[in-house]
Short mmCIF file of C-alpha atoms in Angstrom, two decimals:
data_model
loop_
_atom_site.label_atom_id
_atom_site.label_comp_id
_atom_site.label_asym_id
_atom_site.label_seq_id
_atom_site.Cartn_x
_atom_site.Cartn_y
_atom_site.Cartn_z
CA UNK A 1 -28.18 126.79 177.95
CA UNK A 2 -26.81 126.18 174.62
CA UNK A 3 -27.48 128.66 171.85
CA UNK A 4 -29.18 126.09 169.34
CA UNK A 5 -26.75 124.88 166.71
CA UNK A 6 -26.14 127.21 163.94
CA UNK A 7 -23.98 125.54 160.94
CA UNK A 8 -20.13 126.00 162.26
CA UNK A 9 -17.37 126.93 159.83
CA UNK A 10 -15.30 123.70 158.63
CA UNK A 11 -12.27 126.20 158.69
CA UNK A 12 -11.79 124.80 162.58
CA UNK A 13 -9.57 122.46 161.73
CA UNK A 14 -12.61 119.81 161.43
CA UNK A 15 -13.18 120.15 164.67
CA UNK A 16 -16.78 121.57 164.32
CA UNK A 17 -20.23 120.33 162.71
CA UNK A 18 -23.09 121.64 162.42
CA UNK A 19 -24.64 120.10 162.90
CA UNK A 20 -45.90 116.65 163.59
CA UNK A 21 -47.64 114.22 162.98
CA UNK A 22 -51.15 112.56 163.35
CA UNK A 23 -50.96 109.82 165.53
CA UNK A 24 -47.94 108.44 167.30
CA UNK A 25 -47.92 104.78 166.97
CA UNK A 26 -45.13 104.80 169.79
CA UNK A 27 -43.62 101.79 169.77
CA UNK A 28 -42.37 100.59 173.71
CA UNK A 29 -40.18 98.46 173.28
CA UNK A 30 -39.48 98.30 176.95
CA UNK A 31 -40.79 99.97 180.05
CA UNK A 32 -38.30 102.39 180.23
CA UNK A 33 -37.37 103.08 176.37
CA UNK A 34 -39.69 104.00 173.68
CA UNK A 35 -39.54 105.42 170.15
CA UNK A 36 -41.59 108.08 168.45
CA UNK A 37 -40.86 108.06 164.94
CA UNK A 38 -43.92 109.85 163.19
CA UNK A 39 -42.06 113.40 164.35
CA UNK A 40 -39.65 115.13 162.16
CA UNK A 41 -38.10 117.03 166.00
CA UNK A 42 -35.55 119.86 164.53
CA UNK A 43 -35.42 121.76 167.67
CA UNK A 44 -34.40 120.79 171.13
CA UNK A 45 -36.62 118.67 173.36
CA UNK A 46 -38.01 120.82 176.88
CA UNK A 47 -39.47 118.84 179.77
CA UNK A 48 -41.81 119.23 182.50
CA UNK A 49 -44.75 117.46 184.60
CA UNK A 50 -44.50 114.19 182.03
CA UNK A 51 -44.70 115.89 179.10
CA UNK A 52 -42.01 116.19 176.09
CA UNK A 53 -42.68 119.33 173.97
CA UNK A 54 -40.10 120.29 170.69
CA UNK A 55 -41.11 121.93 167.29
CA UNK A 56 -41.08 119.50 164.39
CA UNK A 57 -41.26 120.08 160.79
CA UNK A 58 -43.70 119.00 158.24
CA UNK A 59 -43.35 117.19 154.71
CA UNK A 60 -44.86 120.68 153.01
CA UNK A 61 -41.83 122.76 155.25
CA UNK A 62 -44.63 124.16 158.05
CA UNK A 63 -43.28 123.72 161.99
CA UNK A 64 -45.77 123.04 164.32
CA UNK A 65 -45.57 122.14 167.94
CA UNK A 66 -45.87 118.60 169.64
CA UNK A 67 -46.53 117.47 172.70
CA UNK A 68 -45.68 113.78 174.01
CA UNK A 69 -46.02 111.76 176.79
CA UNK A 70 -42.84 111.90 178.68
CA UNK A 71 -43.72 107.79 179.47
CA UNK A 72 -44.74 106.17 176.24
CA UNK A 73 -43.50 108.55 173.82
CA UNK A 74 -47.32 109.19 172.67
CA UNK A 75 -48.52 111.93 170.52
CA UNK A 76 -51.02 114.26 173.53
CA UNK A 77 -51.28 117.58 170.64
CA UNK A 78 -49.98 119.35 167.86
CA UNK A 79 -50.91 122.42 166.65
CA UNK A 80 -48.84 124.86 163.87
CA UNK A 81 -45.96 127.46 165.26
CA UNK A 82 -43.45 129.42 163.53
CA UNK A 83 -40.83 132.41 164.27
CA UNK A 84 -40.83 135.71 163.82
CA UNK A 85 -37.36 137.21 163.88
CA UNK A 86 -35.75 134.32 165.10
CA UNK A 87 -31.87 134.26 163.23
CA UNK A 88 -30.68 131.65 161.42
CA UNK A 89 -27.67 130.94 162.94
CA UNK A 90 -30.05 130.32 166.19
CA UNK A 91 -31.73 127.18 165.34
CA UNK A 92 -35.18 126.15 165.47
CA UNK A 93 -36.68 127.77 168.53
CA UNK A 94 -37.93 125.44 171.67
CA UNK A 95 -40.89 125.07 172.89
CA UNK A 96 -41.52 126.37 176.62
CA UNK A 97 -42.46 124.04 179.49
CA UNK A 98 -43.12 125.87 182.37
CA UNK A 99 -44.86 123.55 185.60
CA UNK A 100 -47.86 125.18 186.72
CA UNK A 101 -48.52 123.32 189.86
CA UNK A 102 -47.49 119.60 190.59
CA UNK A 103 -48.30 117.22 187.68
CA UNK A 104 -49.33 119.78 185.68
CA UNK A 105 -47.41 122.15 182.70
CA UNK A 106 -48.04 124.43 179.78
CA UNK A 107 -46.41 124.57 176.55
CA UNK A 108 -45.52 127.84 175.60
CA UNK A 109 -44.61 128.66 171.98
CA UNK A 110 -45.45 131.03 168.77
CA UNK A 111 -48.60 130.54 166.66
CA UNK A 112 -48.69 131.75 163.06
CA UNK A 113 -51.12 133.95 163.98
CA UNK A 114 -50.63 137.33 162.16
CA UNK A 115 -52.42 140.73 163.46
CA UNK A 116 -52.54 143.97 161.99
CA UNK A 117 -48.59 145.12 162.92
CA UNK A 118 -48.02 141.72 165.30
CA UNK A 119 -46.47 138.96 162.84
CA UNK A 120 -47.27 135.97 165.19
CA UNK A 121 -49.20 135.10 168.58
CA UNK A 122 -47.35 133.70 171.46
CA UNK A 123 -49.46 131.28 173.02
CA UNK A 124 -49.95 129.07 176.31
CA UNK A 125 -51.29 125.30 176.32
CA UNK A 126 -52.21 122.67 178.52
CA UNK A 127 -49.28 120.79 178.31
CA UNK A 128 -51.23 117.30 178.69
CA UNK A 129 -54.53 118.61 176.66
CA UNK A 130 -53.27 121.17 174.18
CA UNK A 131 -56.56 123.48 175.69
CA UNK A 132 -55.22 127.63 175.09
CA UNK A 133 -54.85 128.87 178.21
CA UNK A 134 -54.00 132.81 176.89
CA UNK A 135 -52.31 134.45 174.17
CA UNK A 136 -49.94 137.42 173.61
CA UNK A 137 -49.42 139.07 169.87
CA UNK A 138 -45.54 139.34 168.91
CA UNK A 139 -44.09 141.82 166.45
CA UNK A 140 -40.69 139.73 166.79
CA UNK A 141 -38.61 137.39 169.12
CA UNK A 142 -35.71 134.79 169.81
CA UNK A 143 -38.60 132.77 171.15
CA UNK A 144 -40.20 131.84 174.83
CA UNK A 145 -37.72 130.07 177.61
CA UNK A 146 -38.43 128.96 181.03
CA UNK A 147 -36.66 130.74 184.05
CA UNK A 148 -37.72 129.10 187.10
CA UNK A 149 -41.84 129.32 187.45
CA UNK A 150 -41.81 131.67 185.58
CA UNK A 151 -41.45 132.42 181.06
CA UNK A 152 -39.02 135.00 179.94
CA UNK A 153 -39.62 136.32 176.40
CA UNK A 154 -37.43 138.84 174.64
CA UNK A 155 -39.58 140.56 172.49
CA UNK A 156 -39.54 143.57 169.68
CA UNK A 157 -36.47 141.95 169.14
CA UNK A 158 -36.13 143.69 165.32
CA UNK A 159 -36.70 146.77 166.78
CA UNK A 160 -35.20 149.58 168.88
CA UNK A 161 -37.54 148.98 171.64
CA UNK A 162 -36.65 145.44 172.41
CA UNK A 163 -37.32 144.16 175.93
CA UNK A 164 -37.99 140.84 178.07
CA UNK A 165 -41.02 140.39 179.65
CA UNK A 166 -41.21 137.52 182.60
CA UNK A 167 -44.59 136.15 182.59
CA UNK A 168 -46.95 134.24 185.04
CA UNK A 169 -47.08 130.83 183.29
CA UNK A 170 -50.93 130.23 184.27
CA UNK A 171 -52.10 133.83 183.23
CA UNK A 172 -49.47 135.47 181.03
CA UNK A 173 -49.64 138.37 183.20
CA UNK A 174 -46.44 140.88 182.90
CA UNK A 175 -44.32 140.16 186.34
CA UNK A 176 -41.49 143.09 185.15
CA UNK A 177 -39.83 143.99 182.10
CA UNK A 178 -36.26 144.46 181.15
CA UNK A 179 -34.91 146.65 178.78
CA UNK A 180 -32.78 144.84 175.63
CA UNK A 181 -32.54 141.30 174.65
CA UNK A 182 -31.75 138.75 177.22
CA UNK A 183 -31.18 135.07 177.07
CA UNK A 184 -31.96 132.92 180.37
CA UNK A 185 -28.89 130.55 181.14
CA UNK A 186 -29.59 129.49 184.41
CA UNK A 187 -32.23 129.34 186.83
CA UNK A 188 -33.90 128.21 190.15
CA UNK A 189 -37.00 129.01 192.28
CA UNK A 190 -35.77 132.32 193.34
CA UNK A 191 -33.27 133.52 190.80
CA UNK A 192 -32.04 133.80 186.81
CA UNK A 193 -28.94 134.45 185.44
CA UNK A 194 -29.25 136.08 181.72
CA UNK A 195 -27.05 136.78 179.15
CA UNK A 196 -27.80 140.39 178.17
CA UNK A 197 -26.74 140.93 174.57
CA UNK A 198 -25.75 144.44 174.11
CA UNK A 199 -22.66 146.15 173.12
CA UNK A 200 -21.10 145.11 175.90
CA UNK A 201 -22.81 141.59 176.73
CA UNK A 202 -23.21 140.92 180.52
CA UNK A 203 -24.19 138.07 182.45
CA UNK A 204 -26.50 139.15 185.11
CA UNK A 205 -28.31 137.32 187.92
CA UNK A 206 -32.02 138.69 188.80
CA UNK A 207 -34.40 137.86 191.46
CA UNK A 208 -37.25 136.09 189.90
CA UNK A 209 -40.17 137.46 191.32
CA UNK A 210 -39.28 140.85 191.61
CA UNK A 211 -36.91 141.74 188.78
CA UNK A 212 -34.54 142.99 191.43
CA UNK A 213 -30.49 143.07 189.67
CA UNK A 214 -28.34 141.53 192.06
CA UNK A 215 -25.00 141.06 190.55
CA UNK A 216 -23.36 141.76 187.02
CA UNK A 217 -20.21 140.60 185.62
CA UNK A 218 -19.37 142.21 181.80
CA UNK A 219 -17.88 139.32 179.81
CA UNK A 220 -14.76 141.62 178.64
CA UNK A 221 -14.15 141.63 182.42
CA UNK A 222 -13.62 137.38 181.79
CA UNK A 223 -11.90 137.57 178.35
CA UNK A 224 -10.68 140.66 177.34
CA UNK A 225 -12.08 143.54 174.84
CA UNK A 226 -13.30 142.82 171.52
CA UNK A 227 -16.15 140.43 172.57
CA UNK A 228 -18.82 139.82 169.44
CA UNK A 229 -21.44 137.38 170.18
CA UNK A 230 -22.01 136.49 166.41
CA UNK A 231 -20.20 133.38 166.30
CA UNK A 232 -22.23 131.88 169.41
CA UNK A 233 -21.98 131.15 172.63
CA UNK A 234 -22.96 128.16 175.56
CA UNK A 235 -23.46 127.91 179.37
CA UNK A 236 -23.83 125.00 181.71
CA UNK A 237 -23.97 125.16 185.31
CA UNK A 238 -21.39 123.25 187.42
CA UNK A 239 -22.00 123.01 190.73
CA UNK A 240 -22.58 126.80 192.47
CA UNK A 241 -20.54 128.12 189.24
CA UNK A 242 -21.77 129.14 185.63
CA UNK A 243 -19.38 127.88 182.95
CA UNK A 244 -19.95 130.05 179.61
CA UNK A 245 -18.11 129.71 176.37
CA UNK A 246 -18.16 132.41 173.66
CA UNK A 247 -16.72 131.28 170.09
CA UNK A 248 -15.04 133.47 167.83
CA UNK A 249 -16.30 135.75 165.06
CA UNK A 250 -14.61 136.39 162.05
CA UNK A 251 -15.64 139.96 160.54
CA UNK A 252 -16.85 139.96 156.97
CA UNK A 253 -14.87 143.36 156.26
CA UNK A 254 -12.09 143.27 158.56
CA UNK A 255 -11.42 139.53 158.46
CA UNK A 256 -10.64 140.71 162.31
CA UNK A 257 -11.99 137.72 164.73
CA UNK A 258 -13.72 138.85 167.81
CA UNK A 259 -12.33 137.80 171.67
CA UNK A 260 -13.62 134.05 172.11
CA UNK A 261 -13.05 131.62 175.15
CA UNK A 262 -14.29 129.87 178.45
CA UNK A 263 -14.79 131.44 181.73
CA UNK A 264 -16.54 130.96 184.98
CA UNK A 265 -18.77 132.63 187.19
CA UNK A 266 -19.89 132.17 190.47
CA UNK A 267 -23.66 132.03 190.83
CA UNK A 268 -23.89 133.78 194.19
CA UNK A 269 -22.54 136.31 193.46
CA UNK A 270 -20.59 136.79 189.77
CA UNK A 271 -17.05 136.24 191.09
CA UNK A 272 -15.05 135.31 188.49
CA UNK A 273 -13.74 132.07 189.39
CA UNK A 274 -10.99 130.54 186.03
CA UNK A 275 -10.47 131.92 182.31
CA UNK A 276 -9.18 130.46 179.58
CA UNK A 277 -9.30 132.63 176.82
CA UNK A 278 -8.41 131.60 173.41
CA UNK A 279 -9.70 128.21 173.11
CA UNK A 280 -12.60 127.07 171.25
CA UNK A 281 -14.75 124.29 172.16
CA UNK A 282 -15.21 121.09 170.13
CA UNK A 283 -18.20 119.02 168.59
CA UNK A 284 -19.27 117.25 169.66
CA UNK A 285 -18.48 117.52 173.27
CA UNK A 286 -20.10 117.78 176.99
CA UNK A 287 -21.28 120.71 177.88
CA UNK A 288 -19.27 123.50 178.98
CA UNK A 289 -20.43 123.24 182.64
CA UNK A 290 -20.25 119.38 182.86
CA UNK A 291 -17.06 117.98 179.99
CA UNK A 292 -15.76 120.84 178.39
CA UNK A 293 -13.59 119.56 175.62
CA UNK A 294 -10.84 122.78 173.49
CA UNK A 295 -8.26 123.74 171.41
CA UNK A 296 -6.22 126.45 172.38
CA UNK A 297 -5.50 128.88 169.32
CA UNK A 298 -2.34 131.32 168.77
CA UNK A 299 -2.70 134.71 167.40
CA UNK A 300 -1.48 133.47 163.95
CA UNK A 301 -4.86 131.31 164.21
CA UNK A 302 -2.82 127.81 164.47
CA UNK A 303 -4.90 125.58 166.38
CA UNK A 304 -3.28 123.47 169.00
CA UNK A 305 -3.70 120.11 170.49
CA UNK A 306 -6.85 118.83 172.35
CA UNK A 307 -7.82 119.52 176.40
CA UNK A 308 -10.45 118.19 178.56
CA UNK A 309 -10.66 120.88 181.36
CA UNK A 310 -12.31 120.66 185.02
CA UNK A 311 -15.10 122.61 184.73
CA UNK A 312 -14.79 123.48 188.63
CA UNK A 313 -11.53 124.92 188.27
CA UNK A 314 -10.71 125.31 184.70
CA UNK A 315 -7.94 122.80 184.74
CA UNK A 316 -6.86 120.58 182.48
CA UNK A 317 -7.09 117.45 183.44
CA UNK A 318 -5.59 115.66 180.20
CA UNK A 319 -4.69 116.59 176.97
CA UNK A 320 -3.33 115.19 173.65
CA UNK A 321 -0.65 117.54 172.13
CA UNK A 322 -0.51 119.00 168.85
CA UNK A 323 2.34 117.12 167.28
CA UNK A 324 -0.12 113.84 167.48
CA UNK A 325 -3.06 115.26 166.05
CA UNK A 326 -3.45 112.99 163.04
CA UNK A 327 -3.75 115.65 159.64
CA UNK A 328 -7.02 116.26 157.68
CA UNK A 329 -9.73 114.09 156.85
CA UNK A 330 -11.09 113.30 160.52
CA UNK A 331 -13.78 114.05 162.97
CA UNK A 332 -13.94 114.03 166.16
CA UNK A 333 -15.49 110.61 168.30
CA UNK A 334 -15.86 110.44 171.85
CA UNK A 335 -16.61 106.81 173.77
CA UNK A 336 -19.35 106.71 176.76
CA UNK A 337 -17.31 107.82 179.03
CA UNK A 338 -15.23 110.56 177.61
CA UNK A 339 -12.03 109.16 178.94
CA UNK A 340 -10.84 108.85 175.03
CA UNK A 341 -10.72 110.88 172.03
CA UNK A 342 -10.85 109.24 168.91
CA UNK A 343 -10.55 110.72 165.50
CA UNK A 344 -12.88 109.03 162.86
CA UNK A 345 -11.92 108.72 159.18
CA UNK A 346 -14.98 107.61 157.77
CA UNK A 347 -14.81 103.68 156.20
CA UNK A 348 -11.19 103.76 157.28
CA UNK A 349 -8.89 103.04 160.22
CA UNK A 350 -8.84 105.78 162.57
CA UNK A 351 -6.82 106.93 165.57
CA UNK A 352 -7.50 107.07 169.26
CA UNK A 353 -5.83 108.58 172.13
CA UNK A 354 -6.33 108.31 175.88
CA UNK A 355 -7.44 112.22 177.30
CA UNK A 356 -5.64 111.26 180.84
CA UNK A 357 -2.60 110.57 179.76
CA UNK A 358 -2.46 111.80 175.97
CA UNK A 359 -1.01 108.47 174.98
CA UNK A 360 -1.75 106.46 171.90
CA UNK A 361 -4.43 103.33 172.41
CA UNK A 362 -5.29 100.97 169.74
CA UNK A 363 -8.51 101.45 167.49
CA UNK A 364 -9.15 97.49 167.57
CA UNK A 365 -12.80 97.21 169.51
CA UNK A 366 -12.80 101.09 170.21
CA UNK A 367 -15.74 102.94 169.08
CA UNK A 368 -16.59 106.38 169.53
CA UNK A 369 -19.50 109.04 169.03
CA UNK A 370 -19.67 111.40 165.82
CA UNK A 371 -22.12 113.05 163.89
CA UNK A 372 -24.32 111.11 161.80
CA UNK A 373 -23.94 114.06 159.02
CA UNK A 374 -20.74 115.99 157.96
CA UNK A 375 -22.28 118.22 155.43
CA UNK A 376 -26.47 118.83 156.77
CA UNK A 377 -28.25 120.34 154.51
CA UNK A 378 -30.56 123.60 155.60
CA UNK A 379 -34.04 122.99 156.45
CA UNK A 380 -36.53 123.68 153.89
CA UNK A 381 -38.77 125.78 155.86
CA UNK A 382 -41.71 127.69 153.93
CA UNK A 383 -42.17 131.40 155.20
CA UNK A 384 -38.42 131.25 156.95
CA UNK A 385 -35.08 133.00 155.64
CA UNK A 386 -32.78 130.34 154.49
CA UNK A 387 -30.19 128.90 157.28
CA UNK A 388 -32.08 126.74 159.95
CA UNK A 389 -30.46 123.44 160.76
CA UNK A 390 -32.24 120.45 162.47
CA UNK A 391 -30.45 119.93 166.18
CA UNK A 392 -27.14 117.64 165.05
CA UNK A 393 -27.69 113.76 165.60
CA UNK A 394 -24.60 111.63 166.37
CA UNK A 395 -23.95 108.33 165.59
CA UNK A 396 -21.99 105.23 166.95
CA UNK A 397 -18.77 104.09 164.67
CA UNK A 398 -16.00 101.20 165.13
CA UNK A 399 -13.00 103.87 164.93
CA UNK A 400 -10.79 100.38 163.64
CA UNK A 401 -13.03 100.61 160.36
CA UNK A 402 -15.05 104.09 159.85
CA UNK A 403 -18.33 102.30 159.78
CA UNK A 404 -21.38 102.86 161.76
CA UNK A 405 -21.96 100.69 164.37
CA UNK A 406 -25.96 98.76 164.32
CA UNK A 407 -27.93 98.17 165.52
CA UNK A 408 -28.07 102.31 166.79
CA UNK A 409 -27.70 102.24 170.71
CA UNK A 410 -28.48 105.26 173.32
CA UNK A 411 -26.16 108.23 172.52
CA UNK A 412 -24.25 108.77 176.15
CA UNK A 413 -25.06 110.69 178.94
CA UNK A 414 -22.56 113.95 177.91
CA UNK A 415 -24.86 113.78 174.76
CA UNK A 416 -28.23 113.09 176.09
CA UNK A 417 -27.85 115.12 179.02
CA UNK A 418 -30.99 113.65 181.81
CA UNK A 419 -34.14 114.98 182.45
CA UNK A 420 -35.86 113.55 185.69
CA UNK A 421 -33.90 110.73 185.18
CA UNK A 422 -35.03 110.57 181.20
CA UNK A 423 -32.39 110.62 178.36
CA UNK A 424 -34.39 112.41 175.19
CA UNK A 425 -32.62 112.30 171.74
CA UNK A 426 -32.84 112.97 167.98
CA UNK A 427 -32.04 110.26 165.46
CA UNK A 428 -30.78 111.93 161.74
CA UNK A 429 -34.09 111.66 160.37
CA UNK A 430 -35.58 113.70 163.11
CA UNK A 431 -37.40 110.84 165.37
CA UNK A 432 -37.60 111.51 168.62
CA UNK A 433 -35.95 108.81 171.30
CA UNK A 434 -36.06 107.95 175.40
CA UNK A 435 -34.46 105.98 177.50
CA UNK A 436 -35.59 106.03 181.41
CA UNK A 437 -32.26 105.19 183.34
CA UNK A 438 -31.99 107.08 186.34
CA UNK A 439 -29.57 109.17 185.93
CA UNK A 440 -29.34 112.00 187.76
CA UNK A 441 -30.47 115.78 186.25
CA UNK A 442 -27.11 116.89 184.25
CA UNK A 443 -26.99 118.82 181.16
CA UNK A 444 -25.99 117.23 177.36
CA UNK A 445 -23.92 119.01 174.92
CA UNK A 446 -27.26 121.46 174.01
CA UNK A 447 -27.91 122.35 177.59
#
């Protein structure tokens, strides 16, 4: 799971970005591709038993929650959400699609439905008819998540008591509770692993249906002391191993940045399989458990050059040294296949560099991936603190001229990520796109 994209600091060497409707009109253009673009999407996309679900934004600045058909792309529901004590620097929270039985789902996400001390309701659909199935009042939260057949919510989250609750998807009946706040970063039938935010964060792997700890590994134990989740943090899951990346934190008073790098875990048991502390990952990039792209940095805070790493064994398996990284003005741009790096100056020539062997290649006919939008612009939300970004689009460019490349074609797999063979995706102006190519379940750069 990727903690939703908060707007990164452009002091990383440019090596960072930040990044319903009525009626669908869905246009299929082909049996297996379709376009919704009467959604404004600005959170991540969850899937489950055919349906799409993401929170969108209105023209007035009100979120609300949409449902589609996972097929056609067609508007099934929409009704109004919001957060309550979600953080900025979290992004938009994600609707919850938890499978029920087979063929059948239900959407899980916050109503603006304010009660005496609660400030929202937390509430379970039909995923295919948008009927309530129950409700539970929230004072605050990160918002719902799936973990297996089950929803975790961390709840109370502003207050002293906060806790996760895992609930019966069906009934919203309380399974067990667990002290703190928790985010779920992997899970199966049986298990979840969760990060467990705290003083001294933990990832921690709990059977499902019983609550029962089996195994935790302290992060400091991967990276050192002086861990500080503030700047962020991703997983992906590679193989039998967890891959998790923490990014550094810069302290407002100290100027003192916190412990930051990527590590493995083993999922059996919490084994710690690589490190490599003091690297930070790039955007965009695969995901930390399937194409995990860095750059190391010294303790003088000089960044180095660029490494793909195996996310098996934390290898790298190429890199492009720091004495050819081209100076400022450039963005990262990977091709399909992520066997190239390229480094976009927008409506000029770029650079390009193989990632196996770190050699030179020529721009002509190369184009690469980038974000649509250097400098986003917050989202306008009414009733929100100021901060939330939409979920970053990228964008297609001929690296030999800067320029966009059109028409727009799929954004690749280490993008996408698959869902039951389904690649979902955002355009810039928040339509909502699939393409049905088989590709096996893997995760994109947001999990």
């Amino acid at each position: 799971m990727l903690r939703s994209l908060w707007k990164p600091s452009l002091a990383l060497a440019g090596t960072l970005a930040a990044t319903a409707c009525s009626g669908s009109d869905a246009a299929t253009t082909e049996s297996t591709t379709w376009h919704n673009t009467h959604v404004n999407a600005v959170s991540r996309m969850a899937v489950a038993a055919g349906v799409v679900a993401a929170t969108s934004m209105k023209p007035d600045g009100t979120l609300e929650t949409v449902a589609l058909g996972l097929r056609d792309g067609r508007r099934l529901w929409a009704q109004p959400a919001t957060m309550a004590g979600r953080l900025p620097g979290m992004g938009v929270s994600t609707p919850a699609v938890v499978e029920t039985s087979p063929g059948k789902a239900v959407v899980v996400a916050l109503d603006p439905v304010k009660k005496g001390r609660w400030n929202a309701t937390l509430t379970a659909r039909d995923a295919h008819s948008g009927a309530r199935k129950w409700s539970r009042p929230v004072h605050s939260t990160f918002g719902p998540q799936r973990c297996g057949p089950y929803v975790c919510l961390s709840e109370h989250t502003a207050l002293a008591k906060a806790r996760m609750v895992v609930l019966e998807p069906s009934t919203g009946k309380v399974l067990w509770r667990l002290p703190g706040i928790s985010e779920v970063e992997w899970y199966d039938r049986s298990r979840v692993l969760l990060l467990r935010l705290s003083a001294s964060p933990s990832v921690e792997s709990y059977e499902l249906k019983t609550g029962k700890l089996q195994w935790q590994q302290p992060i400091e134990q991967a990276l050192g002391p002086g861990i500080d989740m503030s700047g962020g943090w991703a997983f992906g899951a590679a193989g039998d191993d967890l891959v998790g990346y923490v990014a550094p934190y810069t302290h407002p008073q100290t100027r003192k940045v916190s412990t930051f790098g990527l590590f493995s875990v083993r999922i059996s048991d919490g084994t710690i399989n690589w490190m490599r502390p003091s690297v930070v990952r790039v955007y965009p990039s695969g995901n930390p458990g399937h194409a995990p792209v860095v750059r190391p940095v010294d303790p003088q805070g000089s960044y180095g050059g660029f490494a793909r790493l195996d996310p098996q064994s934390g290898r790298v398996v190429g890199q492009i040294p720091a004495a050819d990284v081209p100076g400022s003005g450039w963005w990262l741009a990977f091709p399909e296949r992520m066997d190239k790096l390229g480094f976009l100056t927008h409506n000029a020539k770029g650079t390009a560099f193989d990632l196996a062997s770190g050699g030179p290649v020529s721009v002509e006919e190369q184009r690469g991936w980038s974000f649509c939008v250097t400098d986003p612009k917050p989202l306008p939300l009414r009733g929100q603190p100021p901060g939330f970004y939409s979920t970053a689009a990228i964008c297609e460019y001929d690296l030999a001229t800067g320029k966009r490349v059109s028409p727009a074609a799929a954004p690749p797999l280490w993008f996408t990520g698959s869902q039951e063979g389904w690649r979902l995706w955002r355009d810039e102006k928040g339509a909502v796109h699939a393409v049905h190519d088989h590709t096996g379940t893997t995760p994109g750069m947001y999990g």
